[in-house]
Amino acid sequence: MQGRGFLVAGRRLAAAPTEGDWRGAVMVAYYALFLECREALRRWGKVFPRQANVHHAVRTYFTYATESALKDIGDTLERLGQLRSKASYEESPQPPFAGGTSVRAVRQATDTIARLDAIEADPVRRAAAIASLPP
């Protein structure tokens, strides 16, 4: 299943009535974007060693790319990753999850995947993006 497939569940969870659902929506939004980014890097020839922290490696490739659109994708991935950690590991009630944070997270993941798709669809932009990745 492609990462974007998780966005359906993310939208459903974000619209649900409980904090657990909202936290789940944030987690799913992060993983949807992470998986799409990881697969783009694989298509672009990047290989991840088995022992590597793949989440860190994917974020690093995008964050340290010299092409601004990839940097923006990396920044979004980083923000959603931090929010996912908060949703996953902090046990105390988190009022921000009730304030639309989960809806925004799913929207950010959706919009960012669309930006990644636009880069992939344009051969010139894709080549520039790949060339801008760190070694």
Short mmCIF file of N, CA and C in Angstrom, two decimals:
data_model
loop_
_atom_site.label_atom_id
_atom_site.label_comp_id
_atom_site.label_asym_id
_atom_site.label_seq_id
_atom_site.Cartn_x
_atom_site.Cartn_y
_atom_site.Cartn_z
N MET A 1 0.84 -1.18 0.00
CA MET A 1 0.00 0.00 0.00
C MET A 1 0.89 1.24 0.00
N GLN A 2 0.52 2.20 -0.80
CA GLN A 2 1.26 3.45 -0.82
C GLN A 2 0.96 4.24 0.45
N GLY A 3 1.90 5.10 0.83
CA GLY A 3 1.71 5.93 2.02
C GLY A 3 0.45 6.75 1.96
N ARG A 4 0.14 7.29 0.79
CA ARG A 4 -1.04 8.15 0.65
C ARG A 4 -2.32 7.40 1.00
N GLY A 5 -2.29 6.09 0.92
CA GLY A 5 -3.47 5.30 1.28
C GLY A 5 -3.86 5.48 2.74
N PHE A 6 -2.92 5.83 3.58
CA PHE A 6 -3.21 6.06 5.00
C PHE A 6 -3.99 7.35 5.24
N LEU A 7 -4.00 8.24 4.26
CA LEU A 7 -4.68 9.52 4.45
C LEU A 7 -6.20 9.36 4.60
N VAL A 8 -6.77 8.33 4.01
CA VAL A 8 -8.20 8.07 4.18
C VAL A 8 -8.50 7.82 5.65
N ALA A 9 -7.69 6.95 6.27
CA ALA A 9 -7.86 6.69 7.70
C ALA A 9 -7.57 7.94 8.50
N GLY A 10 -6.57 8.72 8.10
CA GLY A 10 -6.25 9.95 8.80
C GLY A 10 -7.40 10.94 8.82
N ARG A 11 -8.07 11.10 7.67
CA ARG A 11 -9.22 12.01 7.62
C ARG A 11 -10.35 11.50 8.51
N ARG A 12 -10.58 10.19 8.48
CA ARG A 12 -11.64 9.61 9.31
C ARG A 12 -11.34 9.81 10.80
N LEU A 13 -10.09 9.55 11.19
CA LEU A 13 -9.70 9.71 12.59
C LEU A 13 -9.75 11.16 13.03
N ALA A 14 -9.35 12.08 12.17
CA ALA A 14 -9.36 13.50 12.52
C ALA A 14 -10.78 14.01 12.75
N ALA A 15 -11.75 13.40 12.10
CA ALA A 15 -13.15 13.81 12.25
C ALA A 15 -13.85 13.10 13.41
N ALA A 16 -13.19 12.14 14.02
CA ALA A 16 -13.78 11.36 15.10
C ALA A 16 -13.78 12.17 16.41
N PRO A 17 -14.49 11.68 17.43
CA PRO A 17 -14.72 12.50 18.62
C PRO A 17 -13.73 12.37 19.78
N THR A 18 -12.70 11.54 19.67
CA THR A 18 -11.86 11.34 20.85
C THR A 18 -10.41 11.74 20.63
N GLU A 19 -9.73 12.02 21.73
CA GLU A 19 -8.31 12.38 21.66
C GLU A 19 -7.49 11.25 21.06
N GLY A 20 -7.82 10.01 21.37
CA GLY A 20 -7.10 8.87 20.80
C GLY A 20 -7.20 8.85 19.29
N ASP A 21 -8.40 9.16 18.78
CA ASP A 21 -8.58 9.24 17.32
C ASP A 21 -7.73 10.36 16.74
N TRP A 22 -7.75 11.53 17.38
CA TRP A 22 -7.00 12.68 16.87
C TRP A 22 -5.50 12.39 16.87
N ARG A 23 -5.04 11.75 17.94
CA ARG A 23 -3.62 11.37 17.99
C ARG A 23 -3.31 10.38 16.87
N GLY A 24 -4.21 9.43 16.65
CA GLY A 24 -4.03 8.47 15.57
C GLY A 24 -3.96 9.14 14.21
N ALA A 25 -4.77 10.18 14.01
CA ALA A 25 -4.74 10.91 12.74
C ALA A 25 -3.38 11.55 12.50
N VAL A 26 -2.80 12.10 13.56
CA VAL A 26 -1.48 12.73 13.45
C VAL A 26 -0.43 11.67 13.10
N MET A 27 -0.49 10.53 13.77
CA MET A 27 0.47 9.46 13.50
C MET A 27 0.36 8.98 12.06
N VAL A 28 -0.86 8.79 11.60
CA VAL A 28 -1.09 8.31 10.24
C VAL A 28 -0.63 9.35 9.21
N ALA A 29 -0.87 10.63 9.49
CA ALA A 29 -0.44 11.69 8.57
C ALA A 29 1.08 11.66 8.40
N TYR A 30 1.80 11.54 9.51
CA TYR A 30 3.26 11.47 9.42
C TYR A 30 3.70 10.27 8.59
N TYR A 31 3.15 9.09 8.90
CA TYR A 31 3.58 7.90 8.18
C TYR A 31 3.22 7.95 6.70
N ALA A 32 2.10 8.54 6.37
CA ALA A 32 1.73 8.69 4.95
C ALA A 32 2.81 9.49 4.22
N LEU A 33 3.19 10.63 4.78
CA LEU A 33 4.21 11.47 4.13
C LEU A 33 5.57 10.79 4.16
N PHE A 34 5.94 10.20 5.29
CA PHE A 34 7.23 9.52 5.39
C PHE A 34 7.36 8.44 4.31
N LEU A 35 6.35 7.60 4.18
CA LEU A 35 6.42 6.51 3.20
C LEU A 35 6.52 7.02 1.78
N GLU A 36 5.78 8.06 1.46
CA GLU A 36 5.86 8.63 0.11
C GLU A 36 7.25 9.21 -0.15
N CYS A 37 7.81 9.88 0.84
CA CYS A 37 9.16 10.45 0.68
C CYS A 37 10.21 9.34 0.56
N ARG A 38 10.10 8.32 1.38
CA ARG A 38 11.05 7.20 1.30
C ARG A 38 11.02 6.55 -0.07
N GLU A 39 9.83 6.31 -0.59
CA GLU A 39 9.71 5.67 -1.89
C GLU A 39 10.22 6.57 -3.01
N ALA A 40 10.02 7.88 -2.90
CA ALA A 40 10.58 8.80 -3.90
C ALA A 40 12.10 8.69 -3.89
N LEU A 41 12.69 8.68 -2.71
CA LEU A 41 14.15 8.57 -2.63
C LEU A 41 14.63 7.26 -3.23
N ARG A 42 13.91 6.19 -3.01
CA ARG A 42 14.30 4.91 -3.60
C ARG A 42 14.22 4.97 -5.12
N ARG A 43 13.15 5.58 -5.65
CA ARG A 43 13.04 5.72 -7.11
C ARG A 43 14.18 6.58 -7.65
N TRP A 44 14.66 7.50 -6.84
CA TRP A 44 15.73 8.42 -7.25
C TRP A 44 17.12 7.83 -7.00
N GLY A 45 17.17 6.56 -6.61
CA GLY A 45 18.44 5.87 -6.50
C GLY A 45 19.09 5.84 -5.13
N LYS A 46 18.41 6.33 -4.12
CA LYS A 46 18.98 6.30 -2.77
C LYS A 46 18.72 4.93 -2.15
N VAL A 47 19.73 4.41 -1.46
CA VAL A 47 19.65 3.11 -0.81
C VAL A 47 19.85 3.32 0.68
N PHE A 48 19.05 2.63 1.48
CA PHE A 48 19.15 2.76 2.93
C PHE A 48 19.72 1.48 3.51
N PRO A 49 20.86 1.56 4.20
CA PRO A 49 21.43 0.36 4.83
C PRO A 49 20.45 -0.20 5.87
N ARG A 50 20.47 -1.49 6.06
CA ARG A 50 19.55 -2.14 7.00
C ARG A 50 19.64 -1.55 8.40
N GLN A 51 20.83 -1.25 8.86
CA GLN A 51 20.99 -0.79 10.23
C GLN A 51 20.70 0.70 10.39
N ALA A 52 20.44 1.39 9.31
CA ALA A 52 20.22 2.84 9.38
C ALA A 52 18.85 3.14 9.98
N ASN A 53 18.75 4.28 10.65
CA ASN A 53 17.47 4.80 11.09
C ASN A 53 16.84 5.44 9.85
N VAL A 54 15.94 4.74 9.22
CA VAL A 54 15.39 5.18 7.95
C VAL A 54 14.61 6.48 8.11
N HIS A 55 13.92 6.66 9.20
CA HIS A 55 13.17 7.91 9.41
C HIS A 55 14.14 9.09 9.41
N HIS A 56 15.21 8.96 10.14
CA HIS A 56 16.21 10.03 10.20
C HIS A 56 16.84 10.25 8.82
N ALA A 57 17.16 9.18 8.14
CA ALA A 57 17.80 9.29 6.83
C ALA A 57 16.90 10.00 5.83
N VAL A 58 15.62 9.65 5.80
CA VAL A 58 14.69 10.30 4.87
C VAL A 58 14.57 11.78 5.18
N ARG A 59 14.38 12.10 6.45
CA ARG A 59 14.27 13.52 6.83
C ARG A 59 15.54 14.27 6.47
N THR A 60 16.70 13.66 6.67
CA THR A 60 17.97 14.31 6.38
C THR A 60 18.13 14.60 4.89
N TYR A 61 17.81 13.63 4.04
CA TYR A 61 17.91 13.86 2.60
C TYR A 61 17.09 15.07 2.17
N PHE A 62 15.87 15.14 2.65
CA PHE A 62 15.00 16.24 2.23
C PHE A 62 15.41 17.56 2.89
N THR A 63 15.73 17.54 4.16
CA THR A 63 16.07 18.77 4.87
C THR A 63 17.34 19.40 4.35
N TYR A 64 18.31 18.58 3.95
CA TYR A 64 19.60 19.12 3.51
C TYR A 64 19.74 19.19 1.99
N ALA A 65 18.66 18.97 1.27
CA ALA A 65 18.69 19.18 -0.18
C ALA A 65 18.88 20.67 -0.43
N THR A 66 19.51 21.00 -1.54
CA THR A 66 19.69 22.42 -1.86
C THR A 66 18.50 22.99 -2.62
N GLU A 67 17.62 22.16 -3.12
CA GLU A 67 16.43 22.62 -3.84
C GLU A 67 15.36 22.99 -2.82
N SER A 68 14.80 24.19 -2.93
CA SER A 68 13.91 24.72 -1.88
C SER A 68 12.64 23.90 -1.69
N ALA A 69 12.07 23.37 -2.76
CA ALA A 69 10.85 22.58 -2.60
C ALA A 69 11.12 21.31 -1.77
N LEU A 70 12.27 20.69 -1.97
CA LEU A 70 12.62 19.51 -1.17
C LEU A 70 12.87 19.90 0.28
N LYS A 71 13.52 21.03 0.49
CA LYS A 71 13.74 21.51 1.86
C LYS A 71 12.41 21.74 2.57
N ASP A 72 11.44 22.32 1.85
CA ASP A 72 10.12 22.55 2.43
C ASP A 72 9.44 21.23 2.79
N ILE A 73 9.58 20.24 1.92
CA ILE A 73 9.03 18.92 2.20
C ILE A 73 9.70 18.35 3.45
N GLY A 74 11.02 18.49 3.54
CA GLY A 74 11.75 18.02 4.71
C GLY A 74 11.31 18.72 5.99
N ASP A 75 11.06 20.02 5.90
CA ASP A 75 10.60 20.77 7.07
C ASP A 75 9.23 20.27 7.53
N THR A 76 8.34 20.01 6.58
CA THR A 76 7.01 19.49 6.93
C THR A 76 7.14 18.10 7.54
N LEU A 77 7.98 17.28 6.96
CA LEU A 77 8.20 15.93 7.49
C LEU A 77 8.74 16.00 8.92
N GLU A 78 9.65 16.92 9.16
CA GLU A 78 10.21 17.10 10.50
C GLU A 78 9.13 17.54 11.50
N ARG A 79 8.34 18.54 11.12
CA ARG A 79 7.27 19.03 12.01
C ARG A 79 6.25 17.93 12.32
N LEU A 80 5.84 17.20 11.28
CA LEU A 80 4.89 16.12 11.51
C LEU A 80 5.51 15.00 12.34
N GLY A 81 6.80 14.77 12.17
CA GLY A 81 7.49 13.76 12.98
C GLY A 81 7.52 14.14 14.45
N GLN A 82 7.75 15.41 14.73
CA GLN A 82 7.74 15.87 16.13
C GLN A 82 6.34 15.75 16.72
N LEU A 83 5.35 16.11 15.94
CA LEU A 83 3.96 16.01 16.40
C LEU A 83 3.56 14.55 16.60
N ARG A 84 4.03 13.68 15.70
CA ARG A 84 3.75 12.24 15.84
C ARG A 84 4.35 11.70 17.14
N SER A 85 5.56 12.15 17.46
CA SER A 85 6.18 11.71 18.71
C SER A 85 5.36 12.15 19.91
N LYS A 86 4.90 13.37 19.87
CA LYS A 86 4.06 13.88 20.96
C LYS A 86 2.77 13.06 21.06
N ALA A 87 2.17 12.78 19.92
CA ALA A 87 0.92 12.01 19.90
C ALA A 87 1.15 10.58 20.39
N SER A 88 2.30 10.02 20.08
CA SER A 88 2.59 8.62 20.42
C SER A 88 3.05 8.42 21.85
N TYR A 89 3.83 9.35 22.37
CA TYR A 89 4.55 9.07 23.61
C TYR A 89 4.14 9.89 24.83
N GLU A 90 3.51 11.03 24.64
CA GLU A 90 3.11 11.83 25.80
C GLU A 90 1.76 11.36 26.29
N GLU A 91 1.74 10.92 27.56
CA GLU A 91 0.52 10.34 28.10
C GLU A 91 -0.46 11.38 28.64
N SER A 92 0.04 12.53 29.05
CA SER A 92 -0.87 13.52 29.60
C SER A 92 -1.79 14.05 28.50
N PRO A 93 -3.01 14.43 28.87
CA PRO A 93 -3.92 14.97 27.85
C PRO A 93 -3.29 16.15 27.12
N GLN A 94 -3.47 16.19 25.85
CA GLN A 94 -2.88 17.23 25.02
C GLN A 94 -3.98 18.06 24.37
N PRO A 95 -4.35 19.17 24.97
CA PRO A 95 -5.41 19.99 24.39
C PRO A 95 -5.18 20.37 22.93
N PRO A 96 -3.92 20.56 22.47
CA PRO A 96 -3.77 20.94 21.06
C PRO A 96 -4.37 19.94 20.07
N PHE A 97 -4.45 18.68 20.45
CA PHE A 97 -5.01 17.70 19.53
C PHE A 97 -6.50 17.93 19.33
N ALA A 98 -7.14 18.54 20.31
CA ALA A 98 -8.57 18.82 20.20
C ALA A 98 -8.85 20.08 19.39
N GLY A 99 -7.84 20.89 19.14
CA GLY A 99 -8.05 22.17 18.48
C GLY A 99 -7.83 22.16 16.99
N GLY A 100 -7.98 21.05 16.35
CA GLY A 100 -7.83 20.99 14.90
C GLY A 100 -6.44 20.59 14.45
N THR A 101 -5.55 20.28 15.37
CA THR A 101 -4.19 19.90 15.02
C THR A 101 -4.18 18.67 14.11
N SER A 102 -5.04 17.71 14.41
CA SER A 102 -5.05 16.49 13.60
C SER A 102 -5.56 16.76 12.19
N VAL A 103 -6.55 17.62 12.06
CA VAL A 103 -7.06 17.98 10.73
C VAL A 103 -5.97 18.68 9.92
N ARG A 104 -5.26 19.61 10.57
CA ARG A 104 -4.17 20.33 9.90
C ARG A 104 -3.05 19.37 9.51
N ALA A 105 -2.72 18.42 10.37
CA ALA A 105 -1.65 17.47 10.08
C ALA A 105 -1.99 16.63 8.84
N VAL A 106 -3.21 16.16 8.75
CA VAL A 106 -3.63 15.36 7.59
C VAL A 106 -3.61 16.24 6.33
N ARG A 107 -4.06 17.49 6.47
CA ARG A 107 -4.05 18.40 5.31
C ARG A 107 -2.62 18.69 4.87
N GLN A 108 -1.71 18.92 5.83
CA GLN A 108 -0.31 19.18 5.48
C GLN A 108 0.31 17.98 4.77
N ALA A 109 0.04 16.78 5.27
CA ALA A 109 0.57 15.58 4.61
C ALA A 109 0.02 15.46 3.20
N THR A 110 -1.27 15.69 3.05
CA THR A 110 -1.91 15.59 1.73
C THR A 110 -1.31 16.61 0.76
N ASP A 111 -1.20 17.86 1.21
CA ASP A 111 -0.65 18.92 0.36
C ASP A 111 0.80 18.67 0.01
N THR A 112 1.57 18.16 0.96
CA THR A 112 3.00 17.92 0.73
C THR A 112 3.21 16.76 -0.23
N ILE A 113 2.38 15.73 -0.12
CA ILE A 113 2.46 14.62 -1.08
C ILE A 113 2.13 15.13 -2.48
N ALA A 114 1.17 16.03 -2.59
CA ALA A 114 0.83 16.61 -3.90
C ALA A 114 2.02 17.39 -4.46
N ARG A 115 2.75 18.10 -3.61
CA ARG A 115 3.94 18.83 -4.06
C ARG A 115 5.02 17.86 -4.52
N LEU A 116 5.19 16.77 -3.80
CA LEU A 116 6.14 15.74 -4.21
C LEU A 116 5.73 15.13 -5.56
N ASP A 117 4.44 14.89 -5.73
CA ASP A 117 3.94 14.37 -7.01
C ASP A 117 4.24 15.34 -8.15
N ALA A 118 4.09 16.64 -7.90
CA ALA A 118 4.35 17.64 -8.95
C ALA A 118 5.82 17.62 -9.36
N ILE A 119 6.71 17.44 -8.40
CA ILE A 119 8.14 17.35 -8.72
C ILE A 119 8.40 16.10 -9.56
N GLU A 120 7.81 14.99 -9.14
CA GLU A 120 8.01 13.72 -9.87
C GLU A 120 7.46 13.79 -11.29
N ALA A 121 6.38 14.54 -11.49
CA ALA A 121 5.73 14.59 -12.80
C ALA A 121 6.46 15.46 -13.82
N ASP A 122 7.35 16.30 -13.35
CA ASP A 122 8.08 17.22 -14.22
C ASP A 122 9.53 16.75 -14.33
N PRO A 123 9.94 16.22 -15.48
CA PRO A 123 11.29 15.66 -15.60
C PRO A 123 12.41 16.65 -15.26
N VAL A 124 12.23 17.90 -15.60
CA VAL A 124 13.26 18.91 -15.31
C VAL A 124 13.35 19.16 -13.80
N ARG A 125 12.18 19.34 -13.17
CA ARG A 125 12.17 19.55 -11.71
C ARG A 125 12.69 18.32 -10.97
N ARG A 126 12.30 17.13 -11.44
CA ARG A 126 12.75 15.89 -10.80
C ARG A 126 14.27 15.78 -10.89
N ALA A 127 14.84 16.04 -12.05
CA ALA A 127 16.30 15.96 -12.21
C ALA A 127 17.00 16.97 -11.31
N ALA A 128 16.47 18.17 -11.22
CA ALA A 128 17.06 19.19 -10.35
C ALA A 128 16.95 18.78 -8.89
N ALA A 129 15.82 18.20 -8.52
CA ALA A 129 15.62 17.75 -7.14
C ALA A 129 16.62 16.65 -6.78
N ILE A 130 16.76 15.68 -7.66
CA ILE A 130 17.67 14.57 -7.40
C ILE A 130 19.11 15.10 -7.29
N ALA A 131 19.48 16.01 -8.16
CA ALA A 131 20.84 16.57 -8.13
C ALA A 131 21.09 17.37 -6.86
N SER A 132 20.03 17.88 -6.24
CA SER A 132 20.20 18.71 -5.05
C SER A 132 20.32 17.91 -3.76
N LEU A 133 20.09 16.59 -3.82
CA LEU A 133 20.15 15.77 -2.62
C LEU A 133 21.60 15.62 -2.13
N PRO A 134 21.77 15.56 -0.82
CA PRO A 134 23.12 15.29 -0.31
C PRO A 134 23.55 13.87 -0.67
N PRO A 135 24.86 13.64 -0.72
CA PRO A 135 25.35 12.29 -1.09
C PRO A 135 24.98 11.23 -0.06
#
